[in-house]
Short mmCIF file of C-alpha atoms in Angstrom, two decimals:
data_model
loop_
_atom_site.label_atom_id
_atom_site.label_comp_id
_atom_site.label_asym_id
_atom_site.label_seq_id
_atom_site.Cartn_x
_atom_site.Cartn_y
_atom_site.Cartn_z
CA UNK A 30 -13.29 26.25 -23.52
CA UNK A 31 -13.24 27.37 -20.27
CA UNK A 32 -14.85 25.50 -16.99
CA UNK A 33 -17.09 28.35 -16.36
CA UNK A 34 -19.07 27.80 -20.10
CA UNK A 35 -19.30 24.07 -19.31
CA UNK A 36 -21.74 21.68 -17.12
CA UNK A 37 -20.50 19.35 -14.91
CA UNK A 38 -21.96 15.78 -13.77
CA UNK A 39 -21.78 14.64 -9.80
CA UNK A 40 -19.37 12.49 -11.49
CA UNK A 41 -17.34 14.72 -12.16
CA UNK A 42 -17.49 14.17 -17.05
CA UNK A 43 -18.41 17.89 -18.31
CA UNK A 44 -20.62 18.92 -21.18
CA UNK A 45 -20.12 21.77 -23.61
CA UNK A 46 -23.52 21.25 -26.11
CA UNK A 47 -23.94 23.15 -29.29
CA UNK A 48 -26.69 22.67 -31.76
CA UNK A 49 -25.04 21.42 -35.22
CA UNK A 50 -26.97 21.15 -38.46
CA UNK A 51 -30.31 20.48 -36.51
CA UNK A 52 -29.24 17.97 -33.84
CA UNK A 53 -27.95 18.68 -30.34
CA UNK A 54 -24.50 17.95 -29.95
CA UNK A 55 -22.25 17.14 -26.55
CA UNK A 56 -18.77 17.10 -26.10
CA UNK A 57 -17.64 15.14 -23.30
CA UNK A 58 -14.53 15.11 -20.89
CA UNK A 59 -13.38 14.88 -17.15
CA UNK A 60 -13.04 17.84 -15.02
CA UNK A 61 -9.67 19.20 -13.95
CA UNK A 62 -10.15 17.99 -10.39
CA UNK A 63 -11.11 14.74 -11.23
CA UNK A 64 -8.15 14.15 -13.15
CA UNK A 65 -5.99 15.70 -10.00
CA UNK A 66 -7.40 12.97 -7.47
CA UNK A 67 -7.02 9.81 -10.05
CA UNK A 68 -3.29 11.24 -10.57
CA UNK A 69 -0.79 8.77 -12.01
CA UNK A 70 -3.46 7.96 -14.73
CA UNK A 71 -1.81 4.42 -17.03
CA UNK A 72 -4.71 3.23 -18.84
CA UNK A 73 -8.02 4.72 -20.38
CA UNK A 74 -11.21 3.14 -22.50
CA UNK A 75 -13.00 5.07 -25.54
CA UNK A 76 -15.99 4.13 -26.38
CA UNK A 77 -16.48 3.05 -30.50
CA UNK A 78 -18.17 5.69 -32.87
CA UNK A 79 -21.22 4.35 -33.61
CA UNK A 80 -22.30 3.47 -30.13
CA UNK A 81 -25.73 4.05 -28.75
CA UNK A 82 -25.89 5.07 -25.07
CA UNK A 83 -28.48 5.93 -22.64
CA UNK A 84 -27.73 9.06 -20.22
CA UNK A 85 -25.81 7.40 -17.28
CA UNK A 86 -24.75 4.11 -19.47
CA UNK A 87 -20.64 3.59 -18.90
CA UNK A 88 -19.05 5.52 -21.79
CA UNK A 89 -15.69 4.39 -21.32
CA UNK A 90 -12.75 3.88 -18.57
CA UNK A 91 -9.95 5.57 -16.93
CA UNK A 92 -7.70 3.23 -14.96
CA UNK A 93 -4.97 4.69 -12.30
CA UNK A 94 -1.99 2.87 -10.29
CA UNK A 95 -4.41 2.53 -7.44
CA UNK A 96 -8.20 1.73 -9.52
CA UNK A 97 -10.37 2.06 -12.26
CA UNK A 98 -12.89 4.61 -12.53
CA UNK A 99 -16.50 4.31 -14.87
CA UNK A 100 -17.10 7.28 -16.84
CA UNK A 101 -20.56 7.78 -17.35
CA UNK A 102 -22.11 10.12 -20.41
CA UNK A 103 -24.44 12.53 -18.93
CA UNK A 104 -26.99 12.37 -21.49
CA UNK A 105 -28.36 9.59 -24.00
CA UNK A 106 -27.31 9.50 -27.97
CA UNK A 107 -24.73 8.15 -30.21
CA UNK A 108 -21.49 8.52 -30.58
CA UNK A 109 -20.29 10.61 -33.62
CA UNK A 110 -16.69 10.83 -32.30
CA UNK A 111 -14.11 10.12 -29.89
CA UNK A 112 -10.31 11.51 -29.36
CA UNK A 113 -8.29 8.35 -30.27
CA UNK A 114 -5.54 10.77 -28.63
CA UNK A 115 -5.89 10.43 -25.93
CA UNK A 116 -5.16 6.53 -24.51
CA UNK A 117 -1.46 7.31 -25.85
CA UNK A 118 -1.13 10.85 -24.33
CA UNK A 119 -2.92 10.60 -21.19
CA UNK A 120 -1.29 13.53 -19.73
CA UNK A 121 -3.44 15.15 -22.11
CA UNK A 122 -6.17 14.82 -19.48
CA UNK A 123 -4.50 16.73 -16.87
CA UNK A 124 -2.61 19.28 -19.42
CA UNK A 125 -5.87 20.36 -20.65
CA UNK A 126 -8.76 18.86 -19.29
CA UNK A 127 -11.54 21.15 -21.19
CA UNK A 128 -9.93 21.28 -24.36
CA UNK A 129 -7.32 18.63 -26.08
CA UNK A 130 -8.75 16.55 -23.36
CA UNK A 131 -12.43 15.75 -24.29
CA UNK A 132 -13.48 12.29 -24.90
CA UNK A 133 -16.34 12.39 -26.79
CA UNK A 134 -18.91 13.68 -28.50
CA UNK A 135 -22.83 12.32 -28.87
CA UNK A 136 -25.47 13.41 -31.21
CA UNK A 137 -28.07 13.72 -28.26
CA UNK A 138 -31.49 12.04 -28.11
CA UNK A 139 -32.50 12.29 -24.89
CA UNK A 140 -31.31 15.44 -22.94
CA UNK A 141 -33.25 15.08 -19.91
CA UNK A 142 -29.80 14.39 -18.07
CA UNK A 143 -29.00 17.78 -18.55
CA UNK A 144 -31.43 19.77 -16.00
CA UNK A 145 -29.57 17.54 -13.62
CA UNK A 146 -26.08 19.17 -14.21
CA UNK A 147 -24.03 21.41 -12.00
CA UNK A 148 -22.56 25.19 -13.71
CA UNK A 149 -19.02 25.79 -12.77
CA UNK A 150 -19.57 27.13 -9.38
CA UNK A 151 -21.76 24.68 -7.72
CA UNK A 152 -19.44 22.03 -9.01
CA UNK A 153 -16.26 24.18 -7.58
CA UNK A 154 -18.62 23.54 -4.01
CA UNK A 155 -18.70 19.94 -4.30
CA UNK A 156 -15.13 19.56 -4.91
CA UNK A 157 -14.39 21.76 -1.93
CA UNK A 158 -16.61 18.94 0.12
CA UNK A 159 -14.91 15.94 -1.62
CA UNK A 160 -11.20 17.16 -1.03
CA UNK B 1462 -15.80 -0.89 13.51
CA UNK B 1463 -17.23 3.10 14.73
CA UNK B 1464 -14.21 4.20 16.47
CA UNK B 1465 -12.61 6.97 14.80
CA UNK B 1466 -9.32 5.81 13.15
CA UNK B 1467 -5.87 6.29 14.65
CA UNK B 1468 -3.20 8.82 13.98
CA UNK B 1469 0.62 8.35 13.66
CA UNK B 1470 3.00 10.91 15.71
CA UNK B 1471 3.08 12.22 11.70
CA UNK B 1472 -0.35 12.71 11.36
CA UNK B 1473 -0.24 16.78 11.73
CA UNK B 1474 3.02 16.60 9.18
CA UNK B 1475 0.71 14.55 6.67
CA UNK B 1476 -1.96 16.50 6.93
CA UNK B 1477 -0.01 19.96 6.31
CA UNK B 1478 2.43 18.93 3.26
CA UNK B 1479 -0.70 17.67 1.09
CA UNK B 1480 -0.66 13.45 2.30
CA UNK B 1481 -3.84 12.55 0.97
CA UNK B 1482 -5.26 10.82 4.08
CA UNK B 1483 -7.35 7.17 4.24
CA UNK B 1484 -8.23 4.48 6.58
CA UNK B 1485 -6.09 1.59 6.38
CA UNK B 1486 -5.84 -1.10 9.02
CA UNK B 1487 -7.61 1.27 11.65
CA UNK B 1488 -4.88 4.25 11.10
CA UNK B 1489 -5.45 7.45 8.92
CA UNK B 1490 -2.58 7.31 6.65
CA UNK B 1491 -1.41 9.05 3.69
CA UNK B 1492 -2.30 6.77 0.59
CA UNK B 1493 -0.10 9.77 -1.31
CA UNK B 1494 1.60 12.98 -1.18
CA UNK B 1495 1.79 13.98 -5.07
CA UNK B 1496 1.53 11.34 -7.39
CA UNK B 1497 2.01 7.36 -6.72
CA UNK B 1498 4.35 7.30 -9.95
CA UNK B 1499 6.99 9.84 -8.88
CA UNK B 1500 7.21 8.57 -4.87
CA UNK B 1501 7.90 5.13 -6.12
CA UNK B 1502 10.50 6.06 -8.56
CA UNK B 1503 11.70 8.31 -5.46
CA UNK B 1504 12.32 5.43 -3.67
CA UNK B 1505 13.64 3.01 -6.72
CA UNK B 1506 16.53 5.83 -7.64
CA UNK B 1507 16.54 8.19 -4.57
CA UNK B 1508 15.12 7.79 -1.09
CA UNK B 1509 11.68 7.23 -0.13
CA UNK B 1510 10.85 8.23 3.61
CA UNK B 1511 7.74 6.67 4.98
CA UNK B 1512 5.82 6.77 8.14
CA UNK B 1513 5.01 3.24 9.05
CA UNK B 1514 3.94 3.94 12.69
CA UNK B 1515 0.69 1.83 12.02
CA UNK B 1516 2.69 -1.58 12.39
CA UNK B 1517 2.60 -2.90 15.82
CA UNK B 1518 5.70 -3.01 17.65
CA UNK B 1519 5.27 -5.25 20.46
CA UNK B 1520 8.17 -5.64 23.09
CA UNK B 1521 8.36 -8.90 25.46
CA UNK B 1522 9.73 -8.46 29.22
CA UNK B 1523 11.44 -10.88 31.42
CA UNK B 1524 13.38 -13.82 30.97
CA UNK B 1525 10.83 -16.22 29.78
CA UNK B 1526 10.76 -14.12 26.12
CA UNK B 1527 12.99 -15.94 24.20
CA UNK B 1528 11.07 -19.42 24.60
CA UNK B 1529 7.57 -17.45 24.22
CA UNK B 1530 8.44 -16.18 20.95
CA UNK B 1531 10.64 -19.10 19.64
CA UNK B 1532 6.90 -20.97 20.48
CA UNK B 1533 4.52 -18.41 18.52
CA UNK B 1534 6.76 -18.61 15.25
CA UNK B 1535 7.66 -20.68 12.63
CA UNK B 1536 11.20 -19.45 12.39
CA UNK B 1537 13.67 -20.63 14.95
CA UNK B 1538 14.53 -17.44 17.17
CA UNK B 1539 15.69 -18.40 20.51
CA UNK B 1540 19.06 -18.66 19.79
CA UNK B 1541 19.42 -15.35 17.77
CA UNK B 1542 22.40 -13.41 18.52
CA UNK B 1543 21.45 -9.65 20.10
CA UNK B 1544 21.27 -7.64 16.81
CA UNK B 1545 19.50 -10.28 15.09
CA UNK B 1546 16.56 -9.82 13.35
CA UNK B 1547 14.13 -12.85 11.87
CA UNK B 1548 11.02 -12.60 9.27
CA UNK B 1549 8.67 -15.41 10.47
CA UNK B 1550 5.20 -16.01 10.95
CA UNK B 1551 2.22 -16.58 13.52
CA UNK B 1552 0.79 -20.03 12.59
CA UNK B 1553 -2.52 -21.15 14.48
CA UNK B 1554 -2.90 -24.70 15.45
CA UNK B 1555 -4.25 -25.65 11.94
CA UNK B 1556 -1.23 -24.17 9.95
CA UNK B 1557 -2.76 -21.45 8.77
CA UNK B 1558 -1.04 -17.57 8.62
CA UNK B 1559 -2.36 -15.29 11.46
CA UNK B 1560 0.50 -12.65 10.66
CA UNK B 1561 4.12 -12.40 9.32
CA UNK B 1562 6.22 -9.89 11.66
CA UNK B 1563 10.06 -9.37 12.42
CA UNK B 1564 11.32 -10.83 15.62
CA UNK B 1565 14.11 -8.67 17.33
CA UNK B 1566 16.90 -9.63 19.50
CA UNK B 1567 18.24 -6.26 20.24
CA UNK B 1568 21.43 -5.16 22.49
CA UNK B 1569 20.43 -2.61 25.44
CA UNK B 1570 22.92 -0.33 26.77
CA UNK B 1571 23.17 -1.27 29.76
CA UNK B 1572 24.25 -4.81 28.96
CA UNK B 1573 20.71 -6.83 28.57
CA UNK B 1574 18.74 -7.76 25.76
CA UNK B 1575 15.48 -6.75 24.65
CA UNK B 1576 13.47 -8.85 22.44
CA UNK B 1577 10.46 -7.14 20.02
CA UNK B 1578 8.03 -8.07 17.44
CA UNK B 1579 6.79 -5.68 14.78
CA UNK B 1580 3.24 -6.90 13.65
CA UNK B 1581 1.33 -5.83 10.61
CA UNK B 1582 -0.97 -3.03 11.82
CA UNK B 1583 -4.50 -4.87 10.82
CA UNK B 1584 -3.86 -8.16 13.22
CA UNK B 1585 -2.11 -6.01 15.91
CA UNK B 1586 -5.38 -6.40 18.37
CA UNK B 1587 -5.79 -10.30 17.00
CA UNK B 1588 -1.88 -10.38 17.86
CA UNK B 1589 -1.88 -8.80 21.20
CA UNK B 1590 -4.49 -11.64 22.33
CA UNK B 1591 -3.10 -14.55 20.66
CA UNK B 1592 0.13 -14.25 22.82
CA UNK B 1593 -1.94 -13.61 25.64
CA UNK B 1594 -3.20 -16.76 25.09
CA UNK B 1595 -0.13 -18.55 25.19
CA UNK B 1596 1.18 -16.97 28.14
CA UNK B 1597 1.20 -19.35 30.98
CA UNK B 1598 1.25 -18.45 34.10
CA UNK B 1599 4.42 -20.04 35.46
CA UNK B 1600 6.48 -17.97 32.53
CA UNK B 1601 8.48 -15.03 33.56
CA UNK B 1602 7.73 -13.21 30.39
CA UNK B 1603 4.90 -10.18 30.01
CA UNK B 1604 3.64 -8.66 26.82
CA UNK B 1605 4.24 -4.42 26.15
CA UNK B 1606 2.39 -3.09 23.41
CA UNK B 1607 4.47 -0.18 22.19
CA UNK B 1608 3.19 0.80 18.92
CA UNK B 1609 1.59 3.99 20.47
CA UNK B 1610 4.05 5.36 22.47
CA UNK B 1611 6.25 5.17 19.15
CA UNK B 1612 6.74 5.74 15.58
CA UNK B 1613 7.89 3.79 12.97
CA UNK B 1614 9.65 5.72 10.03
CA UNK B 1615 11.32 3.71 6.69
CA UNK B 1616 14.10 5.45 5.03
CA UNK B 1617 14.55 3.03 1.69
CA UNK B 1618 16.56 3.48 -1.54
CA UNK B 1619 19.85 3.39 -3.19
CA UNK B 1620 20.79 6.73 -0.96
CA UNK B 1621 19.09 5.63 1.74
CA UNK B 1622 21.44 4.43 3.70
CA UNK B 1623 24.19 7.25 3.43
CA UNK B 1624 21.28 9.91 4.16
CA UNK B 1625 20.63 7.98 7.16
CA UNK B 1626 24.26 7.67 8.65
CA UNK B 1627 24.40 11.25 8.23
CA UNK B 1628 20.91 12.26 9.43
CA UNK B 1629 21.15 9.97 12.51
CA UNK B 1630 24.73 9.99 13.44
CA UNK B 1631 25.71 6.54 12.80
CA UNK B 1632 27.69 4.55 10.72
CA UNK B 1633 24.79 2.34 9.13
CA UNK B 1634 26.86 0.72 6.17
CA UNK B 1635 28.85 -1.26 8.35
CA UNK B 1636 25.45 -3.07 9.69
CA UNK B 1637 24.34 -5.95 7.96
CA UNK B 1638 20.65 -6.27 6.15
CA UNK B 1639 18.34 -7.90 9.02
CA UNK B 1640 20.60 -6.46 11.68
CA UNK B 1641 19.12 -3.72 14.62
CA UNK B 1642 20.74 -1.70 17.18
CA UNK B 1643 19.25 0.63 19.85
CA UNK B 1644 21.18 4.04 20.16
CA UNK B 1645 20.34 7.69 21.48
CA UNK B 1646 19.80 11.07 19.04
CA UNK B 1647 19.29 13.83 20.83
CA UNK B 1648 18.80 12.04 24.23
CA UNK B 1649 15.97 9.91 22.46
CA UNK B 1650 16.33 5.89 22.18
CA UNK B 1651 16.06 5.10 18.96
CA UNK B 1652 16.02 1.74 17.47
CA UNK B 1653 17.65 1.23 13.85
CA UNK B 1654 17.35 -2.00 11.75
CA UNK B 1655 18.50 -2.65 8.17
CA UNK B 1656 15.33 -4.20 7.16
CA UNK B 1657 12.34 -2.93 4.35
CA UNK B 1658 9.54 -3.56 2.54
CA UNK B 1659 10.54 -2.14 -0.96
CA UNK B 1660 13.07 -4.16 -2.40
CA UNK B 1661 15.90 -1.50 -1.67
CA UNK B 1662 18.40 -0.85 0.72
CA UNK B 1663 17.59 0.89 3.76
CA UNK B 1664 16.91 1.02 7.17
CA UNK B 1665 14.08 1.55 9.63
CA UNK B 1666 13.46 3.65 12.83
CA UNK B 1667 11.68 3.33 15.71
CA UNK B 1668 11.33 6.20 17.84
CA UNK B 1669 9.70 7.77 20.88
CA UNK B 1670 6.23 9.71 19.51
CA UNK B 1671 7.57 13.42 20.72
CA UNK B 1672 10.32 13.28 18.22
CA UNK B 1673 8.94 11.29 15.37
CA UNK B 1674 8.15 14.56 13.29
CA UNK B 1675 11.42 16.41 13.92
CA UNK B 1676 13.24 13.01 13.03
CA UNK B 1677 11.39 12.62 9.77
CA UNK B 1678 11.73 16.09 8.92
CA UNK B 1679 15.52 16.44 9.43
CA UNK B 1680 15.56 12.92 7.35
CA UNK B 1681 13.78 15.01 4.57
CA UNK B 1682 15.61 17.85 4.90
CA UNK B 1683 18.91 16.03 4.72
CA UNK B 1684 18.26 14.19 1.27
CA UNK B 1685 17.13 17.14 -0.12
CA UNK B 1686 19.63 16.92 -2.58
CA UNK B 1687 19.54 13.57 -3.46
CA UNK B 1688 15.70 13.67 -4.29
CA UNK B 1689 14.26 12.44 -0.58
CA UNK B 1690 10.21 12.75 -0.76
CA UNK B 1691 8.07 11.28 1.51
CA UNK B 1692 5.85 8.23 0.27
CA UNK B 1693 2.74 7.33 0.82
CA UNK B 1694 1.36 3.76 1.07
CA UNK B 1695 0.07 3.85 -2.53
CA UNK B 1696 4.05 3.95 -3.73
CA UNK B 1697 4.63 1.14 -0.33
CA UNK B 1698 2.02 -1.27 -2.38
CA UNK B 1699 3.67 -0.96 -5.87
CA UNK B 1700 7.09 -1.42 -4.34
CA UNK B 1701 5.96 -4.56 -2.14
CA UNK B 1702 4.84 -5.50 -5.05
CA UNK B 1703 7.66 -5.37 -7.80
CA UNK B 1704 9.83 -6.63 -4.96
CA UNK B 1705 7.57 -10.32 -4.61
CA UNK B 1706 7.14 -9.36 -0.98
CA UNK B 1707 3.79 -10.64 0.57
CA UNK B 1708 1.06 -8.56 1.80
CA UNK B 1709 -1.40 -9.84 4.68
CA UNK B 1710 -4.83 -9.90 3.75
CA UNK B 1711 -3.52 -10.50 0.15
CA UNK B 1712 -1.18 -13.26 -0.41
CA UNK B 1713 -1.52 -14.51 3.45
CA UNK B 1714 -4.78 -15.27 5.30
CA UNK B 1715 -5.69 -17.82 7.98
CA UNK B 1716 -6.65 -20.18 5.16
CA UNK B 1717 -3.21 -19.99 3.51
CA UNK B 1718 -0.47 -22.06 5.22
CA UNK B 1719 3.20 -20.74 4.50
CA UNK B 1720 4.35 -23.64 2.11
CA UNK B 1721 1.33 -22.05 0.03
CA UNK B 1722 2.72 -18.60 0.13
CA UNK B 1723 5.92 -19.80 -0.93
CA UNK B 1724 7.55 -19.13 2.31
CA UNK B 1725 9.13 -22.20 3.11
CA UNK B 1726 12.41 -20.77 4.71
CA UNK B 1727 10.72 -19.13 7.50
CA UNK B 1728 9.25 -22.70 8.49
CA UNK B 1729 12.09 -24.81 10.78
CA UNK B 1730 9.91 -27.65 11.31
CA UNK B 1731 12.83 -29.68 12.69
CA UNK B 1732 14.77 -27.19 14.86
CA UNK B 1733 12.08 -26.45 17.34
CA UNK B 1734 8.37 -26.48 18.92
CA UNK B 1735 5.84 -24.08 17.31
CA UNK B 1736 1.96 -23.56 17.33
CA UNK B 1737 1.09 -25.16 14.41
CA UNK B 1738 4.32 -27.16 13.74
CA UNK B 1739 2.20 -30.46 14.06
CA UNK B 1740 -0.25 -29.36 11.10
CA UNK B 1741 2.61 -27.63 8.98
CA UNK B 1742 4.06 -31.18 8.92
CA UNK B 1743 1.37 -32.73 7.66
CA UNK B 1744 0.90 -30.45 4.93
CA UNK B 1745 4.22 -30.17 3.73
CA UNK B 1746 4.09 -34.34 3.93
CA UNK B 1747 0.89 -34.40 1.54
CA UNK B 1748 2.64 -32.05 -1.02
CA UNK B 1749 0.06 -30.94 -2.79
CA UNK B 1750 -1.23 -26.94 -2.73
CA UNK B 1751 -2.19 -24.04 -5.26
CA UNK B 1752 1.44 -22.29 -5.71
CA UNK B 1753 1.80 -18.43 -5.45
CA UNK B 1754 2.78 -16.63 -8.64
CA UNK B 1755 4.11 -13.76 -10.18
CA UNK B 1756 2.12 -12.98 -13.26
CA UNK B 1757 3.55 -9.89 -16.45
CA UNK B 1758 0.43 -8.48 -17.83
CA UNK B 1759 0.10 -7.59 -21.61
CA UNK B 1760 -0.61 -4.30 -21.09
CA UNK B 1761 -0.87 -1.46 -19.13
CA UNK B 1762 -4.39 -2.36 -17.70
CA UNK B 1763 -3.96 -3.97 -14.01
CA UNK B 1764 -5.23 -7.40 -12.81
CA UNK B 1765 -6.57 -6.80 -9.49
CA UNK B 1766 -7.70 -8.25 -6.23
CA UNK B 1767 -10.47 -11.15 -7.15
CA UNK B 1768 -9.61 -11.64 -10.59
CA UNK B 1769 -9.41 -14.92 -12.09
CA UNK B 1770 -6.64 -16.65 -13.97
CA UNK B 1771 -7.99 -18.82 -16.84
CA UNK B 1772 -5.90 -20.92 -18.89
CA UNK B 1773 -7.66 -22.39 -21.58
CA UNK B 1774 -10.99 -20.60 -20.41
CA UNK B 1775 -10.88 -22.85 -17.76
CA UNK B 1776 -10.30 -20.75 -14.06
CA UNK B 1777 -7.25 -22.43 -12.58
CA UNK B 1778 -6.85 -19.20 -9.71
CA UNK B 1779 -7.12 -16.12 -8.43
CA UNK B 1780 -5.85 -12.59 -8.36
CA UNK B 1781 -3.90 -11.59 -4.71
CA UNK B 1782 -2.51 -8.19 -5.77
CA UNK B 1783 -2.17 -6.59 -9.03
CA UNK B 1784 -0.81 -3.03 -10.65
CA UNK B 1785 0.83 -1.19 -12.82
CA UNK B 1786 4.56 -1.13 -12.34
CA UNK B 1787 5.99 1.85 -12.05
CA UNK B 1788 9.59 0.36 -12.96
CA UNK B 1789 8.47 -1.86 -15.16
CA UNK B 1790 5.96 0.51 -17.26
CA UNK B 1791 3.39 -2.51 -17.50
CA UNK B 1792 1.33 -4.33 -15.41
CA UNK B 1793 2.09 -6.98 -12.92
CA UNK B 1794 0.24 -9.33 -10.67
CA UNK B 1795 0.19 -12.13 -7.79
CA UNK B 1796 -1.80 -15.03 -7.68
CA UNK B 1797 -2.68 -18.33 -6.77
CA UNK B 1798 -3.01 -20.65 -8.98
CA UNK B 1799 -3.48 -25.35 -8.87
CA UNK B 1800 0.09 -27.05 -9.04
CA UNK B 1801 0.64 -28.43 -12.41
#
């Protein structure tokens, strides 16, 4: 996938959705720049299949040398499936962020968290103002 | 707490070779260049060149400085030899730490001695007033606060030592750890010491603000072939940290006395007069304190700041400083926790 076809929280997760035998669903995963600032990533959380979250609820961790950083899921559903990958390859993350890299995905319930998402280039503007 | 914070003599360097600037102690400093991993191992197998202008170097005039300092720390230090150097601390009248620093006895040129103190960076204002303080007026001895007419650059690591030598000019193998001289480069004074705050050989530099950046960069430029980076203080922490050193604001406050912190060698109790020696006494008579710790972690997850240690389920202490190790490839931790 490329950033440009994705939605991206203040938060800096992205969302890819695609509708899937009548339900909604959305792949999850940190943006490239996000994964550039934590840098010297040694830890991360999944959430477990199965879970029920509401949009903004914690839906897992990411832990560098210097902290730990909440992931939140920008939208509310359960959790059909999560890249148990990753917490043994984390330079997965950074290699390809928007690909191998996702975290999850959730059959959605409530997509109201979507209309408050950023496209590609908006989000490109408020990494320019973080960095 | 508005004012805007400080820059090192580095800070243009930083800023241009992609430090990753924060407010620490009152100074904009690079928490990281590239990544926190590869600057520490840098420094464990290479050299590791970092700008530690924010410390306070603090230099003491007149002939009264000897018995001034050998009062404001717990180490004994009047009768250090010039090129002597002494870790000690700031006690108040209670015991408690207000700062550990490096007292300097250093040979001048022209045949006197100069004695200095390098502060940590966050108490250098708390410092500056304390001795001021505990000046009288009958004492020929008068504070200079140096730190921003200078820098302060580390060059640590197994290669640190021979990239210095050849860098500066100088012959630093020959100089023993906790040793300091003051020499010229390039018509600049330029203080060297073989001391550090990462667990590896190495030296530090103090020099005149002008020249700071074209020091550092011929440093860099020097090691470029054995692997010389410059290291920001995310890699300083780790390192501090595999190396059991003690961090202020961490494992030393004013409500932690220096038996506490496991720093009973830089206490001489019997060997002179101190600020605090009274209280230190007292304590050390009563025997009875939570111990500082290092902790190994499970895993890779870190134990920070705050957390507590349960044994049993049953909190017995709590968290100083904690991370991943770098060296180590899990995480590692200090704390305090109730004697046995």
């Amino acid at each position: 996938m490329k950033p440009e076809d994705l939605l991206f929280a203040e938060t800096h997760e992205w969302v890819h959705v695609v509708d899937q035998d009548g339900s909604k669903i959305a792949t999850v995963g940190i943006s490239a720049f996000a994964i550039e600032q934590l840098t010297d990533l040694v830890y991360m959380e999944l959430p477990a299949v199965g879970t029920i979250l509401a949009t903004g609820q914690e839906l897992g961790e990411v832990e560098s040398v210097k902290a730990v950083s909440p992931l939140y899921s920008p939208v509310g559903g359960e959790v059909i499936d999560v890249n148990t990958a990753l917490p043994d390859h984390l330079e997965t993350l950074g290699e390809s962020p928007y690909e191998a890299g996702w975290i999850a995905k959730i059959r959605i319930t409530d997509e109201s968290g979507l209309s408050k998402l950023m496209d590609y280039a908006a989000y490109q503007q408020q990494c320019a103002a973080e960095s | 707490m508005t004012n805007p914070p400080l820059r090192t003599p580095l800070y243009d360097w930083h800023a241009s070779h992609n430090g990753r600037l924060v407010d620490f102690a009152g100074w904009s400093m690079p928490v990281q260049y590239r990544s926190i991993i590869q600057e520490h191992t840098a420094t464990r197998t290479g050299v590791g060149l970092f700008d530690i202008s924010h410390m306070g170097r603090l230099r003491f005039n007149g002939s009264g400085a000897s018995a001034l300092l050998d009062r404001l720390v717990t180490r004994r230090v009047a009768r250090l030899k010039p090129g002597g150097i002494r870790y000690g601390l700031v006690t108040s009248d209670q015991g408690g730490i207000l700062d550990d620093v490096l007292v300097y006895h250093l040979a001048q040129p022209d045949g006197l001695s100069r004695w200095m103190m390098v502060v940590n960076a966050g108490n250098r204002e708390k410092i500056v007033r304390w001795i001021g303080q505990h000046i009288s007026e009958s004492e020929d001895v008068s504070l200079e606060d140096r730190t921003l007419e200078t820098a302060m650059i580390a060059v640590q690591g197994p290669a640190a030592v021979g990239l210095a030598s050849t860098a500066l000019g100088i012959e630093l193998a020959g100089m023993k750890y906790y040793t300091g001289t003051i020499t010229l480069i390039d018509d600049h004074e330029l203080i060297v010491s073989r001391t550090g705050y990462t667990g590896e050989d190495g030296c530090e530099l103090i020099v005149e603000a002008a020249f700071a950046t074209e020091l550092w960069q011929r440093i860099l430029d020097g090691g470029a072939s054995v692997g010389a980076m410059p290291v920001g203080l995310g890699a300083r922490d780790t390192l501090r940290l595999e190396a059991a050193m003690p961090l202020y604001g961490h494992e030393l406050t004013e409500s932690i006395h220096p038996f506490q912190a496991g720093l009973a060698f830089a206490v001489q109790l019997d060997q002179h007069d101190f600020i605090g020696r009274d209280a230190l006494a007292a304590i050390k008579a009563s025997g009875s304190w939570p111990r500082r710790v290092g902790l190994t972690l499970s895993g890779r997850r870190a134990a920070r700041e705050h957390y507590k240690v349960l044994a049993a389920s049953r909190a017995i202490g709590e968290v100083t400083s904690g991370s991943f190790s770098p060296t180590l490839n899990q995480s590692i931790a200090r704390a305090y926790v109730e004697p046995a």
